[in-house]
Amino acid sequence: MKHRVFLTRRWPESIEAKLQERYDVSLNRDDRPLSPAEFKRALQQYDAVCPTVCDSLPAEVLNVPDKRCKILGNFGVGYNHIDIAAAKQQGLIVTNTPGVLTESTADIAMTLLLMSARRGAEGDRLVRAGLWKGWCPTHMMSSDVTGATLGLIGFGRIAQAMARKAHHGFGMKIMYVKPSPAQQEVVDELRAIRCDTVETLLPLCDFVSLHCPGGNETRHLMNDERLSLMKPSAHLINTARGDVVDSQALISALRDKRIAGAGLDVYEGEPNIDPGFLALDNVSLLPHLGSATIATRTAMGQKVLDNLAAYFAGKDLPDRVI
């Protein structure tokens, strides 16, 4: 008898097909967010539930009677949407998908940096609206990227991948904040300078990119006080987690031109976006596209499949969180 597996959202077809060969798989064919009640039923009816980073699994959802599920195969690296303490208390195993989305997410961070610096989204809207009157020496002047200073808050895989693209591709100077120094070979390659605190880094950088995990410890890390430390000509890039930035504080800083611009791929309460952002020309907005390439999303699904296969075979899990 095949193990029962539930996917909370649709995955690449090739991975769904592989899963269906091995397991009794149920798909969320409407591809819509599930309600807490639906999650609870899934935990009671399936051996494995595979959530995504947009699914919320607090303690009250995980604490269900007669639970059949023993493993949450998370489709994504981040897992702050899962109450890990509650999952552990309930005897649930949690896995994630590290390593395979590094380059694609770093690509999106660089995309947003370039869009914000060169006012790409604003220019696109202007052309589409039929408002472009032709070339002019002072029209839509913007910020240089080549040779500018990039500050990275967090210096894990994705941040280092972005730093390589920025340093080797655009000659950018690299600064970073991290609790402990990066590996010496990385520092030497990128000529990276470590700052002791976020407050030290912010005034020195032309671009600041966020690469820290979400959760209570980093909630509103970029608040009004820290945004005020950035240069008026600086740009903020966020491909990490939406709640790392205080949305109202950022909207205020952008509206008042206290910073030059921002590029966002993640948001507090997404997919709901604060309407204040929509009224601003100096913010570039993407719909959480960090890992959204065919190859990367397929590799993420394969990671989940590998973890499920190891679990059901009684082997060590390659990407176990708890």
Short mmCIF file of C-alpha atoms in Angstrom, two decimals, residues 140-320:
data_model
loop_
_atom_site.label_atom_id
_atom_site.label_comp_id
_atom_site.label_asym_id
_atom_site.label_seq_id
_atom_site.Cartn_x
_atom_site.Cartn_y
_atom_site.Cartn_z
CA MET A 140 14.97 60.11 -15.52
CA MET A 141 18.55 60.43 -14.32
CA SER A 142 19.43 57.65 -11.92
CA SER A 143 22.14 56.01 -9.80
CA ASP A 144 25.35 54.31 -10.94
CA VAL A 145 25.79 50.66 -9.99
CA THR A 146 29.33 50.06 -11.23
CA GLY A 147 31.82 50.82 -8.47
CA ALA A 148 29.14 51.52 -5.86
CA THR A 149 29.15 50.01 -2.36
CA LEU A 150 26.82 47.11 -1.60
CA GLY A 151 26.01 46.28 2.02
CA LEU A 152 24.60 42.85 2.84
CA ILE A 153 22.70 42.21 6.06
CA GLY A 154 23.25 38.50 6.50
CA PHE A 155 26.03 36.76 4.60
CA GLY A 156 24.88 33.24 3.87
CA ARG A 157 24.76 31.44 0.54
CA ILE A 158 22.40 33.82 -1.25
CA ALA A 159 24.12 36.96 0.01
CA GLN A 160 27.52 35.62 -1.04
CA ALA A 161 26.16 34.69 -4.48
CA MET A 162 24.80 38.21 -4.89
CA ALA A 163 28.11 39.64 -3.70
CA ARG A 164 29.96 37.66 -6.38
CA LYS A 165 27.67 38.94 -9.12
CA ALA A 166 27.99 42.50 -7.83
CA HIS A 167 31.75 42.44 -7.26
CA HIS A 168 32.91 40.50 -10.31
CA GLY A 169 30.21 41.80 -12.65
CA PHE A 170 29.93 45.43 -11.60
CA GLY A 171 33.08 46.12 -9.61
CA MET A 172 31.02 46.85 -6.50
CA LYS A 173 32.64 47.16 -3.10
CA ILE A 174 31.24 44.60 -0.64
CA MET A 175 30.42 45.14 3.02
CA TYR A 176 28.46 42.78 5.25
CA VAL A 177 27.02 42.23 8.71
CA LYS A 178 27.18 38.75 10.19
CA PRO A 179 27.53 37.53 13.79
CA SER A 180 30.83 35.84 12.93
CA PRO A 181 33.39 36.53 10.18
CA ALA A 182 32.89 34.86 6.81
CA GLN A 183 35.33 32.23 5.59
CA GLN A 184 38.66 33.82 4.73
CA GLU A 185 38.67 32.61 1.13
CA VAL A 186 35.29 34.31 0.58
CA VAL A 187 36.53 37.52 2.18
CA ASP A 188 39.67 37.45 0.04
CA GLU A 189 37.78 36.73 -3.19
CA LEU A 190 35.28 39.55 -2.67
CA ARG A 191 37.53 41.90 -0.69
CA ALA A 192 34.58 41.99 1.67
CA ILE A 193 34.63 44.19 4.75
CA ARG A 194 32.73 43.06 7.83
CA CYS A 195 30.86 45.60 9.97
CA ASP A 196 30.10 44.87 13.60
CA THR A 197 26.55 46.20 13.50
CA VAL A 198 23.78 47.11 11.08
CA GLU A 199 24.04 50.67 12.33
CA THR A 200 27.70 50.81 11.31
CA LEU A 201 27.03 49.43 7.84
CA LEU A 202 24.02 51.48 6.74
CA PRO A 203 25.59 54.97 6.38
CA LEU A 204 28.46 53.55 4.30
CA CYS A 205 26.47 51.86 1.54
CA ASP A 206 24.85 52.92 -1.72
CA PHE A 207 22.77 49.75 -1.79
CA VAL A 208 21.62 47.62 1.15
CA SER A 209 20.35 44.09 0.50
CA LEU A 210 18.62 41.98 3.14
CA HIS A 211 19.52 38.29 3.46
CA CYS A 212 18.54 37.38 7.01
CA PRO A 213 15.89 34.86 8.12
CA GLY A 214 12.44 35.96 9.17
CA GLY A 215 10.92 35.50 12.61
CA ASN A 216 10.67 37.37 15.87
CA GLU A 217 14.39 38.14 16.12
CA THR A 218 14.49 40.01 12.82
CA ARG A 219 10.95 41.39 12.67
CA HIS A 220 11.11 45.03 11.54
CA LEU A 221 14.91 44.95 11.59
CA MET A 222 14.70 47.77 9.07
CA ASN A 223 12.61 50.24 11.02
CA ASP A 224 12.34 54.02 10.86
CA GLU A 225 15.44 54.51 13.00
CA ARG A 226 17.65 52.31 10.82
CA LEU A 227 16.21 53.60 7.55
CA SER A 228 17.17 57.08 8.71
CA LEU A 229 20.81 55.94 8.86
CA MET A 230 20.90 55.18 5.12
CA LYS A 231 22.21 57.71 2.64
CA PRO A 232 19.50 59.81 0.94
CA SER A 233 20.88 58.40 -2.33
CA ALA A 234 20.75 54.76 -1.15
CA HIS A 235 18.46 51.90 -2.20
CA LEU A 236 17.06 49.05 -0.08
CA ILE A 237 16.62 45.57 -1.58
CA ASN A 238 14.59 42.83 0.14
CA THR A 239 14.45 39.25 -1.11
CA ALA A 240 14.57 37.77 2.41
CA ARG A 241 11.27 37.91 4.30
CA GLY A 242 8.63 40.61 4.24
CA ASP A 243 8.47 41.09 8.00
CA VAL A 244 12.17 42.04 8.16
CA VAL A 245 11.07 45.49 6.95
CA ASP A 246 8.59 47.79 8.68
CA SER A 247 6.37 48.55 5.69
CA GLN A 248 5.00 51.81 7.04
CA ALA A 249 8.47 53.08 7.90
CA LEU A 250 9.76 52.21 4.42
CA ILE A 251 6.78 53.83 2.69
CA SER A 252 7.39 56.98 4.71
CA ALA A 253 11.11 57.00 3.88
CA LEU A 254 10.42 56.54 0.17
CA ARG A 255 7.61 59.08 0.06
CA ASP A 256 9.70 61.71 1.85
CA LYS A 257 12.76 60.91 -0.33
CA ARG A 258 14.83 60.05 2.74
CA ILE A 259 16.15 57.16 0.67
CA ALA A 260 16.27 57.06 -3.12
CA GLY A 261 14.49 53.81 -3.80
CA ALA A 262 13.69 50.22 -2.92
CA GLY A 263 13.27 46.89 -4.66
CA LEU A 264 10.99 44.32 -3.02
CA ASP A 265 10.23 40.68 -3.77
CA VAL A 266 8.65 39.89 -0.39
CA TYR A 267 6.08 41.66 1.77
CA GLU A 268 4.46 41.68 5.16
CA GLY A 269 1.18 39.76 4.90
CA GLU A 270 1.74 38.79 1.26
CA PRO A 271 0.03 38.44 -1.14
CA ASN A 272 -1.63 41.51 0.36
CA ILE A 273 0.62 44.50 -0.27
CA ASP A 274 0.35 47.79 1.58
CA PRO A 275 -1.37 50.15 -0.90
CA GLY A 276 1.13 52.82 0.08
CA PHE A 277 3.75 51.05 -2.04
CA LEU A 278 1.51 51.09 -5.11
CA ALA A 279 1.34 54.88 -5.08
CA LEU A 280 5.13 55.30 -5.19
CA ASP A 281 7.28 55.51 -8.31
CA ASN A 282 10.56 54.92 -6.45
CA VAL A 283 9.87 51.32 -5.45
CA SER A 284 10.16 48.29 -7.74
CA LEU A 285 7.76 45.47 -6.85
CA LEU A 286 7.98 41.78 -7.80
CA PRO A 287 5.57 38.99 -6.76
CA HIS A 288 7.95 36.76 -4.73
CA LEU A 289 9.89 35.48 -7.76
CA GLY A 290 13.16 34.68 -5.98
CA SER A 291 13.31 30.99 -6.85
CA ALA A 292 10.87 31.10 -9.76
CA THR A 293 12.87 29.46 -12.52
CA ILE A 294 11.90 26.12 -14.03
CA ALA A 295 15.19 24.51 -13.05
CA THR A 296 15.17 25.84 -9.48
CA ARG A 297 11.56 24.99 -8.66
CA THR A 298 12.09 21.51 -10.12
CA ALA A 299 15.23 21.07 -8.01
CA MET A 300 13.32 22.19 -4.90
CA GLY A 301 10.66 19.59 -5.57
CA GLN A 302 13.32 16.93 -6.06
CA LYS A 303 14.77 17.86 -2.67
CA VAL A 304 11.40 17.25 -1.02
CA LEU A 305 11.04 13.98 -2.90
CA ASP A 306 14.50 12.86 -1.73
CA ASN A 307 13.64 13.68 1.88
CA LEU A 308 10.35 11.78 1.70
CA ALA A 309 12.07 8.78 0.11
CA ALA A 310 14.68 8.73 2.88
CA TYR A 311 12.03 9.05 5.59
CA PHE A 312 9.82 6.25 4.30
CA ALA A 313 12.89 4.03 3.82
CA GLY A 314 13.98 4.63 7.41
CA LYS A 315 17.20 6.39 6.36
CA ASP A 316 18.83 9.62 7.51
CA LEU A 317 17.11 12.66 6.05
CA PRO A 318 19.41 14.87 3.94
CA ASP A 319 17.71 18.16 4.86
CA ARG A 320 16.19 17.64 8.29
#
